[in-house]
Coordinates of N, CA and C in Angstrom, one line a residue:
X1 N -35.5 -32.4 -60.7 CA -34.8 -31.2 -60.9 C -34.3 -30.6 -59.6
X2 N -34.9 -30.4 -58.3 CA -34.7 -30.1 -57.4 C -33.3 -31.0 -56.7
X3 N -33.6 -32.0 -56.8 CA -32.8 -33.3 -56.2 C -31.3 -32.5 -57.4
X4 N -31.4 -32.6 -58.1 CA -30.2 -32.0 -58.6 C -29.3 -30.8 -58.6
X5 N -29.8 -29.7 -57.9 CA -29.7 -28.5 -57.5 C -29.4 -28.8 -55.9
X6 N -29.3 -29.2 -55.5 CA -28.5 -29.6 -54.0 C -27.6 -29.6 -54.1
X7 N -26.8 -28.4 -53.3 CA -25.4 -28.0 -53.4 C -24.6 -29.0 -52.3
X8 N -23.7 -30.4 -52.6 CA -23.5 -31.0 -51.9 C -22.4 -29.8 -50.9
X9 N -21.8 -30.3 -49.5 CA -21.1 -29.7 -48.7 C -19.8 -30.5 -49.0
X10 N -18.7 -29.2 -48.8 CA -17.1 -29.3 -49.3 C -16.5 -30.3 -48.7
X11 N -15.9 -31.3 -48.9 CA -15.1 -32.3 -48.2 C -14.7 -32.0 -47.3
X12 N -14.3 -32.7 -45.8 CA -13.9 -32.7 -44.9 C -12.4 -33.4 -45.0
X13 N -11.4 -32.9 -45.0 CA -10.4 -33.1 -44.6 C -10.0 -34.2 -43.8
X14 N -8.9 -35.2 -43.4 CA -9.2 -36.2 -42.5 C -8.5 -35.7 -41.1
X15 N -7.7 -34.9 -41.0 CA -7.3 -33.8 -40.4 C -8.1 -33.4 -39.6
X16 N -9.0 -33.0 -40.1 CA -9.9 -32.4 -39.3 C -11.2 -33.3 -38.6
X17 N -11.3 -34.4 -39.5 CA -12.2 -35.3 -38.5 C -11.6 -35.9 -37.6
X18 N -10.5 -36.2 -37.5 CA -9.8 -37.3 -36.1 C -9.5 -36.0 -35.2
X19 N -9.3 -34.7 -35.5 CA -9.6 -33.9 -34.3 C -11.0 -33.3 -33.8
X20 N -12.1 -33.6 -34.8 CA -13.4 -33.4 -34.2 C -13.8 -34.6 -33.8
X21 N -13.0 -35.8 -33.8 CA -13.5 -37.0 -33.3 C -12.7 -37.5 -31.8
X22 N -11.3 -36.3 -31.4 CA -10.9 -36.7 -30.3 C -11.4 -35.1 -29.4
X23 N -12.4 -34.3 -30.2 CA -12.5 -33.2 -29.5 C -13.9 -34.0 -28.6
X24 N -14.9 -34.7 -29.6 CA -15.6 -35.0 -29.0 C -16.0 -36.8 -28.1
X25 N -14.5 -37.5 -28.2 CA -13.8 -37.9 -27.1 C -13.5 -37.6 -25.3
X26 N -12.7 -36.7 -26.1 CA -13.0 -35.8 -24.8 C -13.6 -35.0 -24.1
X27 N -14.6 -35.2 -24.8 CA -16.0 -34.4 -24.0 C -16.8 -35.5 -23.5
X28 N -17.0 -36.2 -24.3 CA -17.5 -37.9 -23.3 C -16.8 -38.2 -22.1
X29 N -15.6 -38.3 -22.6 CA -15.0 -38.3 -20.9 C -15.0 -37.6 -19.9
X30 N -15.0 -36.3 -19.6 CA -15.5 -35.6 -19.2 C -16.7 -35.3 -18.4
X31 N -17.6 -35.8 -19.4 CA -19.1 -35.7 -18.9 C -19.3 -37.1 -17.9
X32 N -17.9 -38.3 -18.5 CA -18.4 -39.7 -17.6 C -17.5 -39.2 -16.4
X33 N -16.7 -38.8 -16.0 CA -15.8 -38.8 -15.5 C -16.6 -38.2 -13.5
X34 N -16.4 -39.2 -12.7 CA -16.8 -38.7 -11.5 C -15.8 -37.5 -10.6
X35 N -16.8 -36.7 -10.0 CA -15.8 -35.7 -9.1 C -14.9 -36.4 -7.8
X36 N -14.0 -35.6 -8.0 CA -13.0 -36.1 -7.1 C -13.4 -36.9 -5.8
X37 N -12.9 -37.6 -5.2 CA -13.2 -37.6 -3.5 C -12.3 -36.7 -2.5
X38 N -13.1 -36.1 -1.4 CA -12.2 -35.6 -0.7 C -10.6 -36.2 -0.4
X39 N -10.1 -36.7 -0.4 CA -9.1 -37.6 -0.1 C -8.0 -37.6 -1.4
X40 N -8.6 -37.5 -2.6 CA -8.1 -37.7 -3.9 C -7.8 -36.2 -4.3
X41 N -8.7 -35.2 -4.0 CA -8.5 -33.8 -3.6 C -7.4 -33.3 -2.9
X42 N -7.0 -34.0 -1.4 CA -6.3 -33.6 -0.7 C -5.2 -34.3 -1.2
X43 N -5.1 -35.0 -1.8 CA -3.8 -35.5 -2.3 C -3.2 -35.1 -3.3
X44 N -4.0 -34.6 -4.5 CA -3.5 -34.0 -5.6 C -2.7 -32.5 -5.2
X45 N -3.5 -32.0 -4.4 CA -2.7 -30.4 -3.3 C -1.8 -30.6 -3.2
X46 N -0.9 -32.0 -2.3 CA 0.2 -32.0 -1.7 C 1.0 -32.7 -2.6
X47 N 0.5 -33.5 -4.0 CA 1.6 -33.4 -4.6 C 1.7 -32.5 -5.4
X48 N 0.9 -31.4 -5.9 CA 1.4 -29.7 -6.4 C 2.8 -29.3 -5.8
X49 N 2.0 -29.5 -4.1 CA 3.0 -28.7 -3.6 C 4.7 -29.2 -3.5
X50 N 4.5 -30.8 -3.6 CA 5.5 -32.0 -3.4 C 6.7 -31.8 -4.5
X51 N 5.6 -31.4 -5.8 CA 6.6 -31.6 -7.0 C 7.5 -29.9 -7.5
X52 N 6.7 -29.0 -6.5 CA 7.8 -27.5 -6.4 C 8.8 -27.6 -5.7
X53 N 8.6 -28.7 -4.2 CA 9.9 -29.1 -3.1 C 10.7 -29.4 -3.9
X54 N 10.6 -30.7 -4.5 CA 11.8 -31.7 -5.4 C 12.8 -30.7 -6.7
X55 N 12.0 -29.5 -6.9 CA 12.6 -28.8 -8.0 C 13.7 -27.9 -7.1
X56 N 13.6 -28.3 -5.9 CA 14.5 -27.4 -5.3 C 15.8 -28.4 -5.0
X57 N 15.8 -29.3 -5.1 CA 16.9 -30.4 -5.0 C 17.7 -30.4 -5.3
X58 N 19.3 -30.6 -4.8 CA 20.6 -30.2 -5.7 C 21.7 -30.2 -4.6
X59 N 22.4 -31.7 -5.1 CA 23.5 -32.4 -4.4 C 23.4 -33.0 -3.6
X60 N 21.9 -33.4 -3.1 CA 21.8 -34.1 -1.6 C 21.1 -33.3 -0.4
X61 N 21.1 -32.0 -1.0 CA 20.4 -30.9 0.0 C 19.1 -30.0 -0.3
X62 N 18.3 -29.2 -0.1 CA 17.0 -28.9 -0.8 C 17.3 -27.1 -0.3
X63 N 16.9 -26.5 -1.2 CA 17.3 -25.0 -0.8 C 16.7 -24.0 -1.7
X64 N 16.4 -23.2 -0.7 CA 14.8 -22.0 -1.2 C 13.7 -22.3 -0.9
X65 N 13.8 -23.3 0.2 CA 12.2 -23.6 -0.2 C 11.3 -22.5 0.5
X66 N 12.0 -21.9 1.2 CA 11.1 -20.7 1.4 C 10.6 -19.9 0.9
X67 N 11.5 -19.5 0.1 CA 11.3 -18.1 -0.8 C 10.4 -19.0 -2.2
X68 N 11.3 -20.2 -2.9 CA 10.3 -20.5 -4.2 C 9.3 -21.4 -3.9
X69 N 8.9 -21.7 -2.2 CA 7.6 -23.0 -2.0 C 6.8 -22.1 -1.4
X70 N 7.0 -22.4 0.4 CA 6.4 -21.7 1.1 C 5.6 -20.2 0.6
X71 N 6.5 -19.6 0.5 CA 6.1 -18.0 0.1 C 5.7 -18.1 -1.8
X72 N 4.5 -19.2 -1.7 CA 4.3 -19.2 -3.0 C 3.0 -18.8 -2.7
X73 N 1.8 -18.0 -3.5 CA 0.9 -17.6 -3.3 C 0.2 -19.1 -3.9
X74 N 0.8 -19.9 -4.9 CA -0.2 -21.0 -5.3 C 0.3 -22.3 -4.1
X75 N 0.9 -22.1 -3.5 CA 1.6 -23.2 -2.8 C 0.5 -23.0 -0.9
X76 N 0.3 -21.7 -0.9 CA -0.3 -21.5 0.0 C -1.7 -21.4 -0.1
X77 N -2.2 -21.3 -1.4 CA -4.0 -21.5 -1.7 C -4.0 -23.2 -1.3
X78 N -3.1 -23.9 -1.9 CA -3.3 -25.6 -1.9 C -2.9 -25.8 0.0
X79 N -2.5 -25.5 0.4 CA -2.2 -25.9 1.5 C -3.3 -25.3 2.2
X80 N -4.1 -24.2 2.3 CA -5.5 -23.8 2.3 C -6.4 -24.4 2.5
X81 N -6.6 -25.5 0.9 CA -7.5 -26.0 0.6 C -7.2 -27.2 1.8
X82 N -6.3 -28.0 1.7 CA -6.1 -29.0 2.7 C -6.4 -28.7 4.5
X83 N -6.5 -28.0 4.5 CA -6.9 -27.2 5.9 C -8.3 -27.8 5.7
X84 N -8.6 -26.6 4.7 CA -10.3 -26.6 4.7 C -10.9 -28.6 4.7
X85 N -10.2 -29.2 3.4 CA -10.7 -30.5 3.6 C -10.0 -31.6 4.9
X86 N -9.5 -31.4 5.5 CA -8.9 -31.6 6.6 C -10.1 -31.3 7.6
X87 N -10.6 -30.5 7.8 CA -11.7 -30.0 8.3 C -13.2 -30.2 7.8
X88 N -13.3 -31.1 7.2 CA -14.2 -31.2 6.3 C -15.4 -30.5 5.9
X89 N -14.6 -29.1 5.4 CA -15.3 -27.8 4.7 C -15.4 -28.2 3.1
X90 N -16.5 -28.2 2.7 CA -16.6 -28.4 1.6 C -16.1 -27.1 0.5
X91 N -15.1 -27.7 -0.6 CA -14.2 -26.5 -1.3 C -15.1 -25.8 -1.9
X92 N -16.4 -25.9 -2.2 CA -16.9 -25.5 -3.3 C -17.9 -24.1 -2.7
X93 N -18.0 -24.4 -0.8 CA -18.4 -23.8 0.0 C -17.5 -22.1 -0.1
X94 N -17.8 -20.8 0.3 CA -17.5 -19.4 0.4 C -16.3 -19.7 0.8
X95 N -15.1 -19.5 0.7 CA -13.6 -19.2 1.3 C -13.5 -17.7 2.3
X96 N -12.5 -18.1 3.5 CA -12.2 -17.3 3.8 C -11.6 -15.2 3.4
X97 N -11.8 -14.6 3.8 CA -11.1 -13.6 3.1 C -9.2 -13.7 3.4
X98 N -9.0 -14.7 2.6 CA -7.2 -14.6 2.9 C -6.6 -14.3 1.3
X99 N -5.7 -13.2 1.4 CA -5.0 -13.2 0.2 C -3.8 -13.7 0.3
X100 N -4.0 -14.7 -0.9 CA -3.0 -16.0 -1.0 C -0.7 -15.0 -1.3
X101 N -1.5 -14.0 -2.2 CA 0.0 -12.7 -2.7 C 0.7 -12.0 -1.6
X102 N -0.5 -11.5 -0.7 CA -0.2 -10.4 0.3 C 0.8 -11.4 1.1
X103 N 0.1 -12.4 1.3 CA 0.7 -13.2 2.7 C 1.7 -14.0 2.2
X104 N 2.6 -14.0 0.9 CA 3.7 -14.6 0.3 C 4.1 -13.6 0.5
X105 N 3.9 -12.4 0.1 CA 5.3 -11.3 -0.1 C 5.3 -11.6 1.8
X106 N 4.7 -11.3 2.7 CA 5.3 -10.9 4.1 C 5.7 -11.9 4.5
X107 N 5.7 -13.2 4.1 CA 6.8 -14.4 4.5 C 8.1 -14.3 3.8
X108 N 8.2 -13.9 2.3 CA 9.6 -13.3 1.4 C 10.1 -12.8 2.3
X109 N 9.6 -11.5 2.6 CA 10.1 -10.6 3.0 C 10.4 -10.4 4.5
X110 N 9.8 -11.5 5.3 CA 10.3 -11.6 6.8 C 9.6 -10.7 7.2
X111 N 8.3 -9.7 6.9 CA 7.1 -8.9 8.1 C 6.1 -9.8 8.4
X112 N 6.5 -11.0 8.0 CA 5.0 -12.0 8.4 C 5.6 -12.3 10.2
X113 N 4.4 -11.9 11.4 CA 4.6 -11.9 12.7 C 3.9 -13.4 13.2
X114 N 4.7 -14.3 13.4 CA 4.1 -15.4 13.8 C 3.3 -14.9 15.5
X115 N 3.9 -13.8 16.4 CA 2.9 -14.2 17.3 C 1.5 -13.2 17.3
X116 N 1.5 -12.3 16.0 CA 0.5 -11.5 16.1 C -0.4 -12.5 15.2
X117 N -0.3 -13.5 14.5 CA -1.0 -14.3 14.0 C -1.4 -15.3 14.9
X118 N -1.0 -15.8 16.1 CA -1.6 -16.2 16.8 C -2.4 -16.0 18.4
X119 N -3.2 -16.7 18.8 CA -3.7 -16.1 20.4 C -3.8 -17.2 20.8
X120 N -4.0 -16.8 22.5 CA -4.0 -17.9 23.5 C -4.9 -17.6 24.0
X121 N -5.1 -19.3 24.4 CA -6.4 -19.5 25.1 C -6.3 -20.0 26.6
X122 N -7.0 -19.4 27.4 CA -6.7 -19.9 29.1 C -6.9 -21.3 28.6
X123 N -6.1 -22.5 29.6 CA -6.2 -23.4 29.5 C -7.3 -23.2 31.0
X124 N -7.6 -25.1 31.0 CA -8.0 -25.3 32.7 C -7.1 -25.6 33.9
X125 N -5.7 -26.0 33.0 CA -4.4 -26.7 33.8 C -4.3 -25.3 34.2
X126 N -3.4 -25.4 35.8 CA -3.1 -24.6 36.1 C -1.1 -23.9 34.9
X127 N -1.1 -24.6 34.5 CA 0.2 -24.7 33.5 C 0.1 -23.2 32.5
X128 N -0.5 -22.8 32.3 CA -0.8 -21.2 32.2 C -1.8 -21.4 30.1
X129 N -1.1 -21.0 29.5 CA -2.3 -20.4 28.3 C -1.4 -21.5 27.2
X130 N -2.9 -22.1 26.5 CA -2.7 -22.5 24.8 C -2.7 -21.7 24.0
X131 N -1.6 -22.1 23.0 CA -1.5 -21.0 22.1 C -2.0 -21.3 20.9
X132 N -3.1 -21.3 20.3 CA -3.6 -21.5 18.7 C -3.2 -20.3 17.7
X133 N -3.2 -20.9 16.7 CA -2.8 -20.9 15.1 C -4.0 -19.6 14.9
X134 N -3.8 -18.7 14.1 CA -5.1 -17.7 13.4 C -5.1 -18.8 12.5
X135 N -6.0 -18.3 11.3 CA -5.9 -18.9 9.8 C -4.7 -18.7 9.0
X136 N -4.3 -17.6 8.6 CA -3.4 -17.1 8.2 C -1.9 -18.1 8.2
X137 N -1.6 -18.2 10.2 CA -0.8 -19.4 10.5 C -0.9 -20.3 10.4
X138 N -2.1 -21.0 10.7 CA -2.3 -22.2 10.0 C -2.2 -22.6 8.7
X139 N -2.5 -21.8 7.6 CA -2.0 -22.3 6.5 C -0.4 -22.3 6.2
X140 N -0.1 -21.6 6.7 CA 1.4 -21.4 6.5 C 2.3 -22.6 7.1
X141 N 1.9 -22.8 8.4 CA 1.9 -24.1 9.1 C 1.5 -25.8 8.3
X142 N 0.5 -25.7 7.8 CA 0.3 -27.0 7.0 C 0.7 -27.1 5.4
X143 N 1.6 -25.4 5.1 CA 2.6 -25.4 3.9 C 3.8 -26.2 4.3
X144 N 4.2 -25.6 5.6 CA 5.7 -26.3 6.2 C 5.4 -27.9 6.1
X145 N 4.4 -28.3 6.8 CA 4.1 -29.9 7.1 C 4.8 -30.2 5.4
X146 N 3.9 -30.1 4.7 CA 3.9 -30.8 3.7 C 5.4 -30.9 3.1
X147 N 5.9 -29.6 2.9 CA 7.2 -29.5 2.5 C 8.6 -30.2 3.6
X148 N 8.3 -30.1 5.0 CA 9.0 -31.5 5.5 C 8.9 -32.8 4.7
X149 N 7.8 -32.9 4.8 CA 7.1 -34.5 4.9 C 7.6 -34.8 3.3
X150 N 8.2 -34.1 2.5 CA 8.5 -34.3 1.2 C 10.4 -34.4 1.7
X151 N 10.7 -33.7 2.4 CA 12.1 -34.4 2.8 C 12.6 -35.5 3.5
X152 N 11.7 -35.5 4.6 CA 12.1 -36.6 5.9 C 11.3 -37.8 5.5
X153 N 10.6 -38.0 4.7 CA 9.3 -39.4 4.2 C 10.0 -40.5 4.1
X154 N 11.2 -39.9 3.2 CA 12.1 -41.6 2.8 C 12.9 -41.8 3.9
X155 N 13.1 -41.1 5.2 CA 13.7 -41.3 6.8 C 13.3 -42.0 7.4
X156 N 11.5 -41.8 7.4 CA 10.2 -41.9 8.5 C 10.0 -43.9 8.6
X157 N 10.1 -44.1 9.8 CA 9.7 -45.3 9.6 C 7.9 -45.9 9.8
X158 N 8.1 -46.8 9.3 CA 6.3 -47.6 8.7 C 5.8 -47.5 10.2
X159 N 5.9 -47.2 11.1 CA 4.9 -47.4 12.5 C 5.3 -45.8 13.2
X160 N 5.7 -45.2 11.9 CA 5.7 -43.8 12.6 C 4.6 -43.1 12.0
X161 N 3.6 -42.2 13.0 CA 2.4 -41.9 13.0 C 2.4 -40.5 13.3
X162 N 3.0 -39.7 14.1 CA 2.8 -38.6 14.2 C 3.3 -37.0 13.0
X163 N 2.1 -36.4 13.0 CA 2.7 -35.4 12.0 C 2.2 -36.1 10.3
X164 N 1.9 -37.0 10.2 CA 1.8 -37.7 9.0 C 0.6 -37.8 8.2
X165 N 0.3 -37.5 7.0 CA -0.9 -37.3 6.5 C -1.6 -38.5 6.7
X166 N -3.0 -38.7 6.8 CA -3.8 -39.4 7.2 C -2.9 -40.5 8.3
X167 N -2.7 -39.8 9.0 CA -2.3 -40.5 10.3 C -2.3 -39.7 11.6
X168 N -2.3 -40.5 12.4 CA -2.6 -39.5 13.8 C -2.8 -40.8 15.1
X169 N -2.7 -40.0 16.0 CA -3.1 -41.1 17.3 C -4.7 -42.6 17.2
X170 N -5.4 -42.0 16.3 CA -6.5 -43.1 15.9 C -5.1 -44.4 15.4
X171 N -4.5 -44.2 14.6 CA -3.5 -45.2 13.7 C -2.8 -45.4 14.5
X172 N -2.2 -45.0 15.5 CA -1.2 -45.6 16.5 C -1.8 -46.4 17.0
X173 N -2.8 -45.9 17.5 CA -3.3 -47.0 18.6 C -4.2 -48.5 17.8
X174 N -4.0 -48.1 16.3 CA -5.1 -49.2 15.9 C -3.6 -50.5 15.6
X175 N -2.5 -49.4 15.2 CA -1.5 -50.6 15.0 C -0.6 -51.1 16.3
X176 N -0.8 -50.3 17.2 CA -0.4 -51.1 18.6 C -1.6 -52.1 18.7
X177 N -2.9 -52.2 18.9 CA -3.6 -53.0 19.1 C -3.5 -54.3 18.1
X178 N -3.3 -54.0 16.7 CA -2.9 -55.1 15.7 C -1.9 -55.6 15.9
X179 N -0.8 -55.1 16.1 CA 0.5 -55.7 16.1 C 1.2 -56.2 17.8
X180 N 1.3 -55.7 18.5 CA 1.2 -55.7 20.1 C 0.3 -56.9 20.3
X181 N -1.0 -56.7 20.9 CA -2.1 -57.0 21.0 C -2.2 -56.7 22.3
X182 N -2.3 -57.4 23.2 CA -2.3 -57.6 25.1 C -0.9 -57.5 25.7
X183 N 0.1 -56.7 25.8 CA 1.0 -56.5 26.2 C 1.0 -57.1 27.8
X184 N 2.2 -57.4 27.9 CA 2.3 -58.0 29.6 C 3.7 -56.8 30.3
X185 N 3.7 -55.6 29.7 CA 4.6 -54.6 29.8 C 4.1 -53.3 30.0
X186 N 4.6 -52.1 30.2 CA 3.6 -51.3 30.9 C 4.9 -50.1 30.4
X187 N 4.6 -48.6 29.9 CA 5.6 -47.5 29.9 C 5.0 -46.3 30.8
X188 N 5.7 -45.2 30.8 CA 5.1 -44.2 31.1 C 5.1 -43.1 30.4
X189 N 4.3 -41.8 29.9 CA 4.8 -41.0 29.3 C 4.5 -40.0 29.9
X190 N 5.4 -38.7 29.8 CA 5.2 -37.6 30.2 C 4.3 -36.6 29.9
X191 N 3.3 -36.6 30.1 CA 2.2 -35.8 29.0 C 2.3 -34.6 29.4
X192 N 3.2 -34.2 30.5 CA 3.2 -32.4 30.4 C 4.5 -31.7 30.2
X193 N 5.2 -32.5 29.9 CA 6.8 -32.3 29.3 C 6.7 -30.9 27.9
X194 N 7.2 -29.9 28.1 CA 7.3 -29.1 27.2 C 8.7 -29.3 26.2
X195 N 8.7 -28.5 24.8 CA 9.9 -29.0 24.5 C 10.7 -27.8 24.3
X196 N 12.1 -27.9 25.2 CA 12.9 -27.0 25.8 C 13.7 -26.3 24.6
X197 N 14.6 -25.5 24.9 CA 15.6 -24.6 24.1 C 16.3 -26.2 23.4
X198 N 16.9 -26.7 24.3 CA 18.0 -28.3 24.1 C 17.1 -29.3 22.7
X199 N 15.9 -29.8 23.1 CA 15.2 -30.2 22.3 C 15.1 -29.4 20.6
X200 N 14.6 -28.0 20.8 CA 14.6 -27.3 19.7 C 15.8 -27.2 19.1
X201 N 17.1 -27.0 19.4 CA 18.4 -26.7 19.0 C 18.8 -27.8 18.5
X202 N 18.4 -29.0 18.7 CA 19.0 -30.6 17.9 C 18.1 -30.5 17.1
X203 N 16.8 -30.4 16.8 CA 16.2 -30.2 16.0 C 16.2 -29.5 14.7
X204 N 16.9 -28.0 14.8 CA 17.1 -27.5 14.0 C 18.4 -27.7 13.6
X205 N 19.4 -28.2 13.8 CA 20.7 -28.9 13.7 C 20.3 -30.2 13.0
X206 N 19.6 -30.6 12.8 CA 19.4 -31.9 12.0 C 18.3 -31.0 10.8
X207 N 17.8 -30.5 10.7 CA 16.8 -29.7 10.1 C 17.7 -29.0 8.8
X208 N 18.9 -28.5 9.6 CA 19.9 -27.6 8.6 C 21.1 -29.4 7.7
X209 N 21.1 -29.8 8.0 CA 21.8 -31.6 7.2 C 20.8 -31.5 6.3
X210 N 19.9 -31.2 5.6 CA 19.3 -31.7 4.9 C 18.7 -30.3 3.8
X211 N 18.1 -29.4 4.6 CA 17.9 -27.9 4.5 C 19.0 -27.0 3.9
X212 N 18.8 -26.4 3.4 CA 20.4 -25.0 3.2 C 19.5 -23.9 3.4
X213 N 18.5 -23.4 4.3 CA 17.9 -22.7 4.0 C 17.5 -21.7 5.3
X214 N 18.3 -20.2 5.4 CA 18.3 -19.6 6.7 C 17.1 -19.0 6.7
X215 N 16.7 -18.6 6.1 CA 14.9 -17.6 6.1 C 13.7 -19.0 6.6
X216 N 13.8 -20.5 5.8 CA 12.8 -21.1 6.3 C 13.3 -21.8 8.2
X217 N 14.6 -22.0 8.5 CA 14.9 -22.1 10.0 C 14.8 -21.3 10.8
X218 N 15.1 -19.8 10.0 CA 14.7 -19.2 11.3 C 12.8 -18.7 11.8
X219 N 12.3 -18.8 10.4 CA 10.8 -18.9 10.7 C 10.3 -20.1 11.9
X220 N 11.1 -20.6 11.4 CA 10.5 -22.5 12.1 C 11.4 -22.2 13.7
X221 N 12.1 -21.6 13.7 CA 12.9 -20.8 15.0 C 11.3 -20.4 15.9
X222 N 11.2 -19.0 15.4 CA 10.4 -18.2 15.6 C 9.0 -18.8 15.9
X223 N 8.5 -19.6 15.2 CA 7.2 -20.9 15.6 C 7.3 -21.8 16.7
X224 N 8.5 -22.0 17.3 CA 9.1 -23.0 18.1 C 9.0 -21.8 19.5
X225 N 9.4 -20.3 19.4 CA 9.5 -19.8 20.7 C 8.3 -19.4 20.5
X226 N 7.5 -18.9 19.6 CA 6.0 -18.8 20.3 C 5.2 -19.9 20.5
X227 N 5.7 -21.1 20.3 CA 5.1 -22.0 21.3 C 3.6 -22.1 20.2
X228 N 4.0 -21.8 18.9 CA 2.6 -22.5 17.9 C 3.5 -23.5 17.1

């Protein structure tokens, strides 16, 4: 009698099982799924920021990237982050006090002061003072990298190392040593050569062929005479 008084439960729909069966799909995955690596982290940032450049695209030339990349409060948290893992600060570690909004409106808006954002340091050369980056600049600074490096990349040739994500003077010298090997030839370089008004002004002349954009040149102006 009892066995017979058991109120069986209302049919399930099939509808509803293949989505309680990809709800909990995706929760297995999830749970298998390993955390990022630093490296896989920093790269996901720069294609965020990669795939806002390319939306600016149109005719052969790239334009706004100032106003709708750079001066993006999410464009500047990720370029942030890259700082920090660039430095290998762990993300998960206290953040700075920087507001990502404040410091987009005053680049919009042209009150952001590149030299009160940065300070100099006596050098030992008698050549007079280094000039370093605050935080503030530096992020703003490794906003710009990224957003070049999304125009000039398909330019850049394969043994070009400077300026380039995971590359740097370690990589030059490991592919002169691979490729070169014992050279029977000898150069010289200028290591205290500054780069002049002439230098800057072809620069930004080749900068604008590609660029339509007078707010982010003349910032990158203004970075160039303060010598950050």
């Amino acid at each position: 009698d009892a066995a017979e008084q058991v109120v069986e439960p209302p049919p399930v729909s099939l509808a509803k099982s293949l989505a309680s069966l990809a709800e909990e799909s995706a929760a297995a995955v999830q749970r298998q799924r390993k955390p990022l690596a630093r490296m896989e982290r920093k790269r996901l940032a720069e294609l965020r920021i990669k795939k806002r450049v390319k939306e600016q695209y149109l005719n052969g030339k790239f334009y706004g990237l100032m106003d709708k990349v750079v001066a993006n409060a999410a464009t500047l948290e990720d370029a942030y982050d890259i700082v920090r893992l660039n430095s290998n600060v762990d993300l998960a570690s206290a953040k700075d006090d920087v507001c990502f909004v404040t410091l987009a409106e005053e680049l919009r808006s042209g009150e952001f002061d590149v030299r009160a954002n940065a300070f100099s340091v006596v050098a030992k050369r008698k050549r007079g003072h280094l000039v370093l980056p605050g935080l503030n600049l530096k992020v703003v600074q490794e906003t710009i990298r990224v957003v070049l490096e999304v125009v000039y990349r398909p330019q850049f040739s394969k043994i070009s190392h400077g300026c380039r994500s995971g590359r740097g003077y370690h990589s030059a010298l490991r592919f002169i040593t691979d490729e070169i090997g014992v050279p029977d030839w000898c150069f010289t370089v200028p290591l205290h050569k500054e780069v002049d008004s002439n230098v800057t002004s072809k620069l930004i002349s080749l900068i604008q062929e590609k660029i339509d954009d007078t707010l982010l040149v003349a910032f990158m102006q203004n970075m160039f005479d303060a010598k950050v």
